[in-house]
Coordinates of C-alpha atoms in Angstrom, one line a residue:
M1 CA 155.5 76.4 201.4
Y2 CA 152.8 78.2 199.6
L3 CA 151.6 78.3 195.9
T4 CA 152.4 81.8 195.3
Q5 CA 155.9 81.8 196.8
A6 CA 157.4 80.9 193.3
L7 CA 156.0 84.1 191.8
H8 CA 157.7 86.4 194.3
R9 CA 161.0 84.7 193.5
A10 CA 160.4 84.8 189.7
A11 CA 159.6 88.5 189.9
Q12 CA 162.5 89.3 191.9
L13 CA 165.1 87.3 189.9
H14 CA 163.9 87.9 186.2
P15 CA 160.9 90.5 186.3
N16 CA 161.3 91.0 182.5
R17 CA 161.2 87.2 181.4
I18 CA 157.9 86.3 179.8
A19 CA 155.8 84.5 182.3
V20 CA 152.8 83.5 180.2
Q21 CA 152.0 83.5 176.5
F22 CA 148.4 82.9 175.2
G23 CA 148.0 83.4 171.6
E24 CA 149.3 86.9 170.9
R25 CA 148.9 88.0 174.5
Q26 CA 151.9 87.7 176.7
H27 CA 152.9 89.0 180.2
T28 CA 156.3 89.3 181.9
F29 CA 156.6 88.2 185.5
R30 CA 156.4 91.8 186.6
E31 CA 153.2 92.3 184.8
F32 CA 151.7 88.9 185.7
I33 CA 152.2 89.3 189.4
R34 CA 150.5 92.8 189.2
R35 CA 147.6 91.2 187.4
V36 CA 147.3 88.5 190.0
A37 CA 147.4 91.0 193.0
R38 CA 144.7 92.9 191.3
L39 CA 142.3 90.0 190.6
A40 CA 143.0 88.9 194.4
G41 CA 141.8 92.4 195.2
A42 CA 138.7 92.3 193.0
L43 CA 137.7 89.0 194.5
Q44 CA 138.1 90.3 198.1
Q45 CA 136.0 93.3 197.0
M46 CA 133.3 90.8 195.9
G47 CA 133.3 89.1 199.4
M48 CA 136.0 86.4 199.2
Q49 CA 137.3 85.8 202.6
T50 CA 139.9 83.4 204.1
G51 CA 139.3 80.0 203.0
D52 CA 136.2 80.8 200.5
R53 CA 136.1 78.7 197.5
V54 CA 136.2 80.3 193.9
A55 CA 135.5 78.2 191.0
M56 CA 136.5 78.4 187.4
L57 CA 134.8 76.7 184.4
A58 CA 136.8 77.4 181.4
L59 CA 139.2 76.3 178.6
N60 CA 142.9 76.9 179.1
S61 CA 144.0 80.5 179.0
D62 CA 146.4 82.9 180.6
R63 CA 143.5 84.0 182.8
Y64 CA 143.2 80.5 184.1
L65 CA 146.7 80.8 185.3
E66 CA 146.0 84.2 187.0
Y67 CA 142.9 82.5 188.6
Q68 CA 145.1 79.8 189.9
M69 CA 147.4 82.2 191.7
A70 CA 145.0 85.1 192.5
V71 CA 142.7 82.9 194.6
P72 CA 145.3 81.8 197.1
W73 CA 147.0 85.3 196.8
G74 CA 143.6 86.7 198.3
G75 CA 143.4 84.0 200.8
G76 CA 140.7 81.8 199.1
A77 CA 140.7 78.2 197.9
L78 CA 140.4 77.0 194.3
N79 CA 137.7 74.8 192.8
P80 CA 138.6 74.2 189.1
C81 CA 135.6 72.8 187.4
N82 CA 135.9 69.7 185.1
I83 CA 135.0 71.1 181.6
R84 CA 133.9 67.7 180.5
W85 CA 131.1 67.3 183.2
S86 CA 127.4 67.9 182.5
A87 CA 125.9 71.0 184.2
A88 CA 124.2 68.7 186.8
E89 CA 127.6 67.4 187.8
I90 CA 129.3 70.8 188.0
A91 CA 126.3 72.2 190.0
Y92 CA 126.7 69.4 192.5
S93 CA 130.4 70.3 192.8
L94 CA 129.6 74.0 193.3
N95 CA 127.0 73.3 196.0
D96 CA 129.1 70.8 197.7
S97 CA 132.0 72.9 198.0
G98 CA 130.2 76.2 198.7
S99 CA 131.7 78.1 195.9
T100 CA 130.4 81.6 195.9
I101 CA 132.2 83.0 193.0
L102 CA 132.3 81.4 189.3
L103 CA 134.5 82.4 186.5
V104 CA 133.4 81.3 183.1
D105 CA 134.6 81.8 179.5
D106 CA 132.8 81.9 176.1
M107 CA 132.5 78.1 175.9
F108 CA 130.5 77.8 179.1
V109 CA 128.4 81.0 179.1
P110 CA 125.4 79.0 177.7
M111 CA 125.7 76.7 180.8
V112 CA 125.4 79.7 183.4
K113 CA 121.7 79.9 183.3
Q114 CA 121.3 76.2 184.4
L115 CA 124.1 76.6 186.9
R116 CA 122.5 79.6 188.6
A117 CA 119.2 77.8 188.8
E118 CA 120.8 74.7 190.4
A119 CA 123.8 76.1 192.2
L120 CA 122.1 78.6 194.6
V121 CA 125.3 79.0 196.4
V122 CA 127.0 80.9 193.4
R123 CA 126.6 84.6 194.3
D124 CA 128.7 86.2 191.4
V125 CA 129.7 85.2 187.9
I126 CA 132.8 86.7 186.3
Y127 CA 133.0 86.5 182.5
C128 CA 136.7 85.8 181.4
G129 CA 136.2 85.3 177.8
E130 CA 137.2 87.4 174.8
G131 CA 133.8 88.9 173.6
S132 CA 131.3 91.3 175.1
V133 CA 130.4 90.8 178.8
P134 CA 127.1 88.9 179.0
D135 CA 124.1 90.5 181.0
G136 CA 124.2 89.6 184.7
M137 CA 128.0 88.9 184.7
M138 CA 131.1 91.0 185.5
G139 CA 133.9 91.5 183.0
Y140 CA 137.2 90.2 184.0
E141 CA 139.4 93.0 182.6
Q142 CA 137.1 95.7 183.9
L143 CA 137.3 94.1 187.3
L144 CA 141.2 94.2 187.1
A145 CA 141.2 97.7 185.9
Q146 CA 139.1 99.1 188.6
S147 CA 140.6 97.1 191.6
M148 CA 143.6 97.9 193.6
P149 CA 146.3 95.3 194.2
V150 CA 146.3 93.6 197.7
P151 CA 149.2 92.1 199.5
D152 CA 149.8 88.3 199.3
A153 CA 147.7 86.6 202.2
V154 CA 150.5 84.0 202.3
R155 CA 148.1 81.1 203.1
R156 CA 150.7 78.3 203.6
G157 CA 151.6 74.8 204.9
E158 CA 148.5 72.9 205.9
D159 CA 145.9 75.7 204.9
L160 CA 143.5 74.6 202.2
A161 CA 144.8 75.4 198.7
G162 CA 141.9 74.0 196.8
I163 CA 139.2 71.4 196.4
F164 CA 139.6 69.2 193.4
Y165 CA 136.7 67.0 192.3
T166 CA 137.2 63.5 191.3
G167 CA 134.7 60.8 190.3
G168 CA 132.9 58.9 193.2
T169 CA 132.6 55.3 194.0
T170 CA 129.1 55.8 195.2
G171 CA 127.9 57.8 192.1
F172 CA 128.8 61.4 193.6
P173 CA 132.0 63.2 192.9
K174 CA 134.3 63.6 195.8
G175 CA 136.1 66.9 196.7
V176 CA 139.9 66.2 197.3
M177 CA 141.2 68.7 199.8
L178 CA 144.8 69.6 199.0
S179 CA 147.0 71.9 201.1
H180 CA 149.7 74.3 199.9
T181 CA 152.3 71.7 201.1
N182 CA 150.5 69.0 199.1
M183 CA 150.7 70.8 195.9
C184 CA 154.2 72.4 196.3
S185 CA 155.6 68.9 197.3
S186 CA 154.6 67.4 193.9
G187 CA 156.2 70.3 192.1
L188 CA 159.4 69.7 194.1
A189 CA 159.2 66.0 193.1
V190 CA 159.0 66.8 189.4
R191 CA 161.9 69.3 189.7
A192 CA 163.9 66.9 191.7
A193 CA 163.4 64.2 188.8
G194 CA 164.9 66.7 186.3
M195 CA 161.7 67.2 184.4
A196 CA 161.6 71.2 184.7
D197 CA 165.0 72.6 183.9
P198 CA 165.8 76.3 184.4
G199 CA 165.0 78.4 181.3
S200 CA 162.5 76.0 180.0
V201 CA 159.2 76.7 178.1
Y202 CA 156.3 74.6 179.5
L203 CA 153.2 73.9 177.3
H204 CA 149.8 73.8 178.9
A205 CA 148.0 71.3 176.4
A206 CA 146.3 69.1 178.9
P207 CA 143.2 70.8 180.5
M208 CA 144.2 73.2 183.3
F209 CA 141.5 72.0 185.7
H210 CA 143.3 68.7 185.9
L211 CA 146.1 68.1 188.5
A212 CA 148.3 66.4 185.8
D213 CA 148.6 69.9 184.2
M214 CA 148.7 71.8 187.4
G215 CA 151.1 69.5 189.1
L216 CA 153.7 69.5 186.3
A217 CA 153.2 73.3 186.0
M218 CA 154.1 73.8 189.6
A219 CA 157.7 72.6 189.0
H220 CA 158.1 75.3 186.2
W221 CA 156.6 78.1 188.5
L222 CA 159.3 77.0 191.0
E223 CA 162.0 77.7 188.2
G224 CA 160.3 80.8 187.0
N225 CA 160.0 79.3 183.6
T226 CA 157.7 80.6 180.7
H227 CA 154.2 79.2 180.4
V228 CA 152.8 78.8 176.9
I229 CA 148.9 77.9 176.8
V230 CA 146.6 76.4 173.9
P231 CA 142.9 76.4 174.7
A232 CA 142.7 72.7 174.2
F233 CA 144.5 69.8 172.8
S234 CA 144.6 69.6 169.1
P235 CA 147.5 67.8 167.3
E236 CA 148.0 70.4 164.7
L237 CA 147.7 73.4 167.2
V238 CA 150.1 71.8 169.7
L239 CA 152.7 71.0 166.9
D240 CA 152.4 74.5 165.5
T241 CA 152.7 76.1 169.1
I242 CA 155.9 73.9 169.8
E243 CA 157.4 75.2 166.7
R244 CA 156.4 78.8 166.9
C245 CA 157.2 79.2 170.8
R246 CA 160.2 77.0 171.1
V247 CA 158.4 74.8 173.7
T248 CA 160.7 72.5 175.6
H249 CA 158.5 70.5 177.9
A250 CA 154.9 69.2 177.7
V251 CA 152.6 66.7 179.5
L252 CA 150.2 64.6 177.5
V253 CA 148.5 61.4 177.7
P254 CA 149.6 58.4 175.4
T255 CA 146.4 59.1 173.2
M256 CA 147.5 62.6 172.6
I257 CA 151.1 61.4 171.8
Q258 CA 149.6 59.0 169.3
M259 CA 147.2 61.5 167.6
M260 CA 150.1 64.0 167.4
V261 CA 152.8 61.7 165.9
D262 CA 150.3 60.2 163.5
H263 CA 148.9 63.5 162.3
P264 CA 149.2 64.3 158.6
T265 CA 150.8 67.6 159.3
M266 CA 153.8 65.8 160.8
K267 CA 154.6 64.9 157.1
K268 CA 155.5 68.5 156.4
K269 CA 158.8 69.9 157.3
R270 CA 158.9 71.1 160.9
D271 CA 161.4 72.5 163.3
L272 CA 160.5 70.7 166.6
S273 CA 163.9 70.7 167.9
S274 CA 163.3 72.8 171.0
L275 CA 161.2 70.0 172.4
K276 CA 163.2 68.1 175.1
S277 CA 160.8 66.4 177.4
V278 CA 157.3 64.9 177.2
T279 CA 155.8 63.6 180.4
Y280 CA 152.8 61.2 180.1
G281 CA 150.3 59.5 182.4
A282 CA 147.1 57.6 182.9
S283 CA 148.3 54.5 181.3
P284 CA 151.7 53.1 180.0
I285 CA 152.6 53.9 176.4
S286 CA 152.8 51.1 173.9
E287 CA 156.2 50.3 172.3
A288 CA 154.7 50.9 168.8
V289 CA 153.6 54.3 169.8
L290 CA 156.9 55.1 171.7
D291 CA 158.8 54.1 168.6
R292 CA 156.8 56.2 166.2
A293 CA 157.2 59.1 168.6
M294 CA 160.8 58.9 169.1
E295 CA 161.3 58.7 165.4
A296 CA 159.1 61.7 164.8
L297 CA 160.6 63.7 167.7
P298 CA 164.3 62.7 168.0
G299 CA 166.0 64.1 171.1
V300 CA 162.9 64.1 173.1
G301 CA 162.9 62.2 176.5
F302 CA 159.7 60.5 177.4
S303 CA 158.8 59.9 181.1
Q304 CA 155.9 58.4 182.7
A305 CA 154.2 59.8 185.9
Y306 CA 151.8 57.9 187.9
G307 CA 149.4 59.3 190.6
M308 CA 146.0 60.4 191.5
T309 CA 144.3 63.6 192.6
E310 CA 144.5 62.5 196.2
L311 CA 148.4 62.4 195.8
S312 CA 148.5 66.0 194.5
P313 CA 149.0 64.1 192.1
L314 CA 152.4 62.6 191.8
A315 CA 153.4 59.2 193.3
T316 CA 156.0 57.7 190.9
I317 CA 158.2 58.6 188.0
N318 CA 159.5 56.4 185.3
P319 CA 162.3 58.6 183.9
A320 CA 163.4 58.9 180.1
Y321 CA 166.3 56.5 180.4
Y322 CA 163.9 53.5 180.8
H323 CA 162.2 54.6 177.6
S324 CA 165.3 54.4 175.5
A325 CA 166.3 51.3 173.5
E326 CA 169.0 50.5 176.3
G327 CA 166.6 51.0 179.1
R328 CA 163.8 49.0 177.5
N329 CA 166.2 46.0 177.5
L330 CA 165.9 46.2 181.3
G331 CA 162.3 45.5 181.3
K332 CA 161.0 48.8 182.9
L333 CA 158.9 50.3 180.2
R334 CA 155.7 48.8 181.4
A335 CA 156.4 50.1 185.0
A336 CA 154.7 53.0 186.4
G337 CA 158.1 54.0 187.9
R338 CA 159.6 54.4 191.3
A339 CA 158.5 56.6 194.3
G340 CA 158.9 60.3 193.7
F341 CA 160.9 62.8 195.9
C342 CA 159.5 62.5 199.5
V343 CA 157.1 59.8 198.6
E344 CA 157.0 56.6 200.3
L345 CA 155.4 53.5 198.7
R346 CA 154.3 50.1 199.8
I347 CA 152.6 47.1 198.3
V348 CA 150.2 45.6 201.0
D349 CA 147.7 42.8 201.4
A350 CA 144.1 43.2 202.7
A351 CA 145.4 43.4 206.3
G352 CA 147.9 46.3 205.4
T353 CA 151.0 44.0 205.7
E354 CA 153.7 44.6 203.0
V355 CA 153.9 41.8 200.7
P356 CA 157.1 40.2 199.2
R357 CA 158.6 41.7 196.0
G358 CA 156.8 40.4 192.9
T359 CA 153.6 39.8 194.7
V360 CA 150.4 41.7 193.7
G361 CA 148.8 43.9 196.3
E362 CA 147.4 47.4 196.9
V363 CA 149.6 50.3 196.3
I364 CA 149.5 52.8 199.4
A365 CA 151.5 56.0 199.7
R366 CA 152.6 58.4 202.4
G367 CA 154.2 61.7 202.3
P368 CA 153.7 65.5 202.2
N369 CA 151.7 64.9 198.8
V370 CA 148.9 63.0 200.6
M371 CA 145.5 64.9 200.6
Q372 CA 144.0 66.2 203.8
G373 CA 140.8 64.2 203.0
Y374 CA 137.5 64.4 201.1
W375 CA 135.4 67.5 201.6
N376 CA 132.4 66.8 203.9
K377 CA 133.1 63.1 203.6
P378 CA 134.6 61.8 206.8
E379 CA 133.7 58.2 206.2
A380 CA 135.3 58.1 202.8
T381 CA 138.3 59.9 204.2
A382 CA 138.7 57.3 207.0
Q383 CA 138.5 54.5 204.4
A384 CA 141.1 56.0 202.2
L385 CA 143.5 57.4 204.7
R386 CA 144.6 54.8 207.3
D387 CA 147.6 55.6 209.6
G388 CA 148.8 58.3 207.3
W389 CA 148.8 56.1 204.3
M390 CA 146.8 56.8 201.2
H391 CA 145.2 53.5 199.9
T392 CA 145.0 54.1 196.2
G393 CA 142.8 51.1 195.1
D394 CA 145.3 50.0 192.6
G395 CA 146.8 46.6 192.5
A396 CA 150.4 46.3 191.7
W397 CA 153.6 44.5 192.4
M398 CA 157.1 45.9 193.2
D399 CA 160.4 44.6 191.7
D400 CA 163.7 44.5 193.6
D401 CA 164.6 47.8 192.0
G402 CA 161.6 49.6 193.6
F403 CA 159.6 49.9 190.4
I404 CA 155.9 49.2 190.6
F405 CA 153.9 47.6 188.0
I406 CA 150.2 48.1 187.9
A407 CA 148.4 44.9 187.6
D408 CA 144.7 45.6 188.4
R409 CA 142.4 48.2 189.7
L410 CA 140.9 47.2 193.0
K411 CA 138.3 50.0 192.8
D412 CA 135.8 50.1 190.0
M413 CA 137.5 52.8 188.0
I414 CA 138.0 53.1 184.3
I415 CA 140.8 55.4 182.8
S416 CA 139.8 56.3 179.3
G417 CA 141.8 58.9 177.3
G418 CA 143.4 60.0 180.7
E419 CA 140.0 60.6 182.4
N420 CA 139.0 58.8 185.5
I421 CA 135.5 57.2 185.2
F422 CA 134.0 55.4 188.2
S423 CA 131.7 52.6 187.3
A424 CA 129.2 53.5 189.9
E425 CA 128.5 56.9 188.2
V426 CA 127.6 55.2 184.9
E427 CA 125.6 52.4 186.5
N428 CA 123.5 55.0 188.4
A429 CA 122.7 56.8 185.1
L430 CA 121.9 53.4 183.3
A431 CA 119.7 52.2 186.3
Q432 CA 117.5 55.4 185.9
H433 CA 116.1 54.1 182.5
P434 CA 112.8 52.3 183.1
C435 CA 113.8 49.3 181.0
V436 CA 116.9 48.5 183.0
A437 CA 116.6 45.7 185.7
S438 CA 120.3 45.6 186.5
C439 CA 123.6 46.5 185.1
A440 CA 127.4 46.5 185.4
V441 CA 130.0 48.7 183.9
I442 CA 133.6 47.7 183.2
G443 CA 136.7 49.0 181.2
I444 CA 137.6 47.1 178.1
P445 CA 140.8 47.4 176.0
S446 CA 140.8 50.2 173.4
D447 CA 143.7 51.0 171.1
A448 CA 142.6 54.7 170.9
W449 CA 141.7 55.4 174.6
G450 CA 143.4 52.8 176.6
E451 CA 140.2 51.7 178.1
S452 CA 136.7 52.1 176.7
V453 CA 133.5 52.0 178.8
H454 CA 131.4 48.8 178.2
A455 CA 128.0 48.3 179.9
V456 CA 126.5 44.8 180.6
V457 CA 122.7 45.2 181.0
V458 CA 119.9 43.0 182.0
N459 CA 116.4 44.3 180.8
K460 CA 113.2 44.1 183.0
P461 CA 110.9 41.2 181.9
G462 CA 109.1 42.0 178.9
Q463 CA 111.1 45.3 178.1
S464 CA 113.7 45.8 175.4
I465 CA 115.8 48.8 174.4
E466 CA 118.6 49.5 171.7
A467 CA 122.0 50.3 172.9
E468 CA 121.9 53.6 171.1
E469 CA 118.9 54.8 173.2
L470 CA 120.6 53.7 176.5
I471 CA 123.7 55.7 175.6
A472 CA 121.6 58.7 174.7
H473 CA 119.8 58.4 178.0
C474 CA 123.1 58.4 179.9
K475 CA 124.3 61.6 178.0
Q476 CA 121.4 63.4 179.6
L477 CA 122.7 62.6 183.1
I478 CA 126.5 62.4 182.9
A479 CA 129.4 63.7 180.8
P480 CA 129.4 62.2 177.3
Y481 CA 133.0 60.8 178.0
K482 CA 131.7 58.7 180.9
C483 CA 128.9 57.2 178.9
P484 CA 129.1 53.6 177.5
R485 CA 130.8 53.1 174.1
S486 CA 129.4 49.7 173.8
V487 CA 126.4 48.0 175.4
E488 CA 125.9 44.2 175.9
F489 CA 122.6 42.6 176.9
R490 CA 122.4 39.4 179.0
D491 CA 119.8 37.5 180.8
A492 CA 121.6 37.7 184.0
L493 CA 124.8 39.1 185.6
P494 CA 127.3 36.8 187.3
L495 CA 127.0 36.8 191.1
S496 CA 129.1 35.9 194.0
G497 CA 127.7 33.8 196.9
A498 CA 127.2 37.1 198.6
G499 CA 125.2 38.4 195.7
K500 CA 127.9 40.7 194.6
I501 CA 128.4 41.2 190.7
L502 CA 131.5 39.5 189.7
K503 CA 133.1 42.1 187.5
T504 CA 136.2 40.0 187.0
A505 CA 134.2 37.4 185.4
L506 CA 132.8 40.1 182.9
R507 CA 136.2 41.6 182.3
E508 CA 138.1 38.2 181.8
P509 CA 137.0 37.6 178.0
F510 CA 138.3 41.1 177.1
W511 CA 141.6 41.1 179.0
A512 CA 142.4 37.4 178.4
G513 CA 146.1 36.9 177.6
S514 CA 147.2 40.2 179.1
E515 CA 149.4 40.6 182.1
R516 CA 147.5 43.6 183.1
K517 CA 143.8 43.7 183.6
V518 CA 143.6 47.6 183.1
A519 CA 145.2 49.8 180.5

């Protein structure tokens, strides 16, 4: 299996079908595959060799899809940069992965100077925006025009397809190595679940650097479906695009669904009848939001997908039936779903022994979707991958029907608005302030975001600081979405006998009365 395989099939079966549409710009599969082959040729002329990493820092666009296909077509490996990270975090990922070529759009041109200064590994920068080409960069369309198409390198199977960075439990991002088989298997699992019907129109509204979008999109590439793209999520823009482009399938997080169905523009008469399927992830959807969504979007099937970058990203699917009134009576709505196609799941204790049904343990997964490991981090890889099983760090229980229910998060990770935030990253930023003696970061319930980042801080003797100042300090070091939204000051943090901070005690008042200890 290989990422570009679907392009060859689509161009052969329906070359004149619209492959991608971005605003007023669109390309058929015949045109799209030619552009991919030319971009691959341009990257090779710039020195990209087999296995070399090529990074992209940009909002969603048709050129982002071309990048996702052209890099493997030319024999390279992807490194899609998180658009919400700070320049320092992005520079770290560029240096760590050894990315020599970087593509940027208009939004991120102002960051290039700092990235060039801090990421010396970057040799060339390609401007893929819509305006004039900035000094010191190469223009995307000019490169395509002057480059000859090259044959598909057909990197496949266990060859590295890309490095996808996720937050780090030690304060540094980790590069997840995914193979062609990894990524294709998730696409097959989505297709097998009936979530990418032939002739569909898939909407890229979630950020395209994220595996949630790329994993779902892979299923639509396999079917040769049309891809419609918006630069970034906006409730009104998404609704307008669904109506104008007759979108049938989309992936959104519950927060986006809530923002969309509650938006004032929904009150005007619209024809959203084309929409058939919405897949969501990161957290369960509340019954209240689901009821409003089903009323506003009759005929739409809502499905949940649970997974993580390390699983390419799919682990489980909770299909639309269990979101219906009949299905909800079966008590599965709060479930994360059942194992996807070709995925094995177990719930195990600390010794790795499978626990009885209904007992909380750690979710572990095995299958062709499991990552190769963490880039340049053999110890972290060995800890996560044991005997072929990926240890997710999520606490859950499984019912007699094979549905898993997330109960807790065993690793210190917060999921806010669909983004993974590791506590250690935030704590490292807080600890760099001279007034902070010690700190702990936890996730607390949030109606808007699922979870909100909350910091508990102990000041140094004789020192004091306002919460707003601490938050501003963090924004200088890490992405704003990772920064605390609330700060609590204490005289001391609760400690175990071994001197470890008891985050369970810090979380308890916020999650009291809830079955789940996470969103």
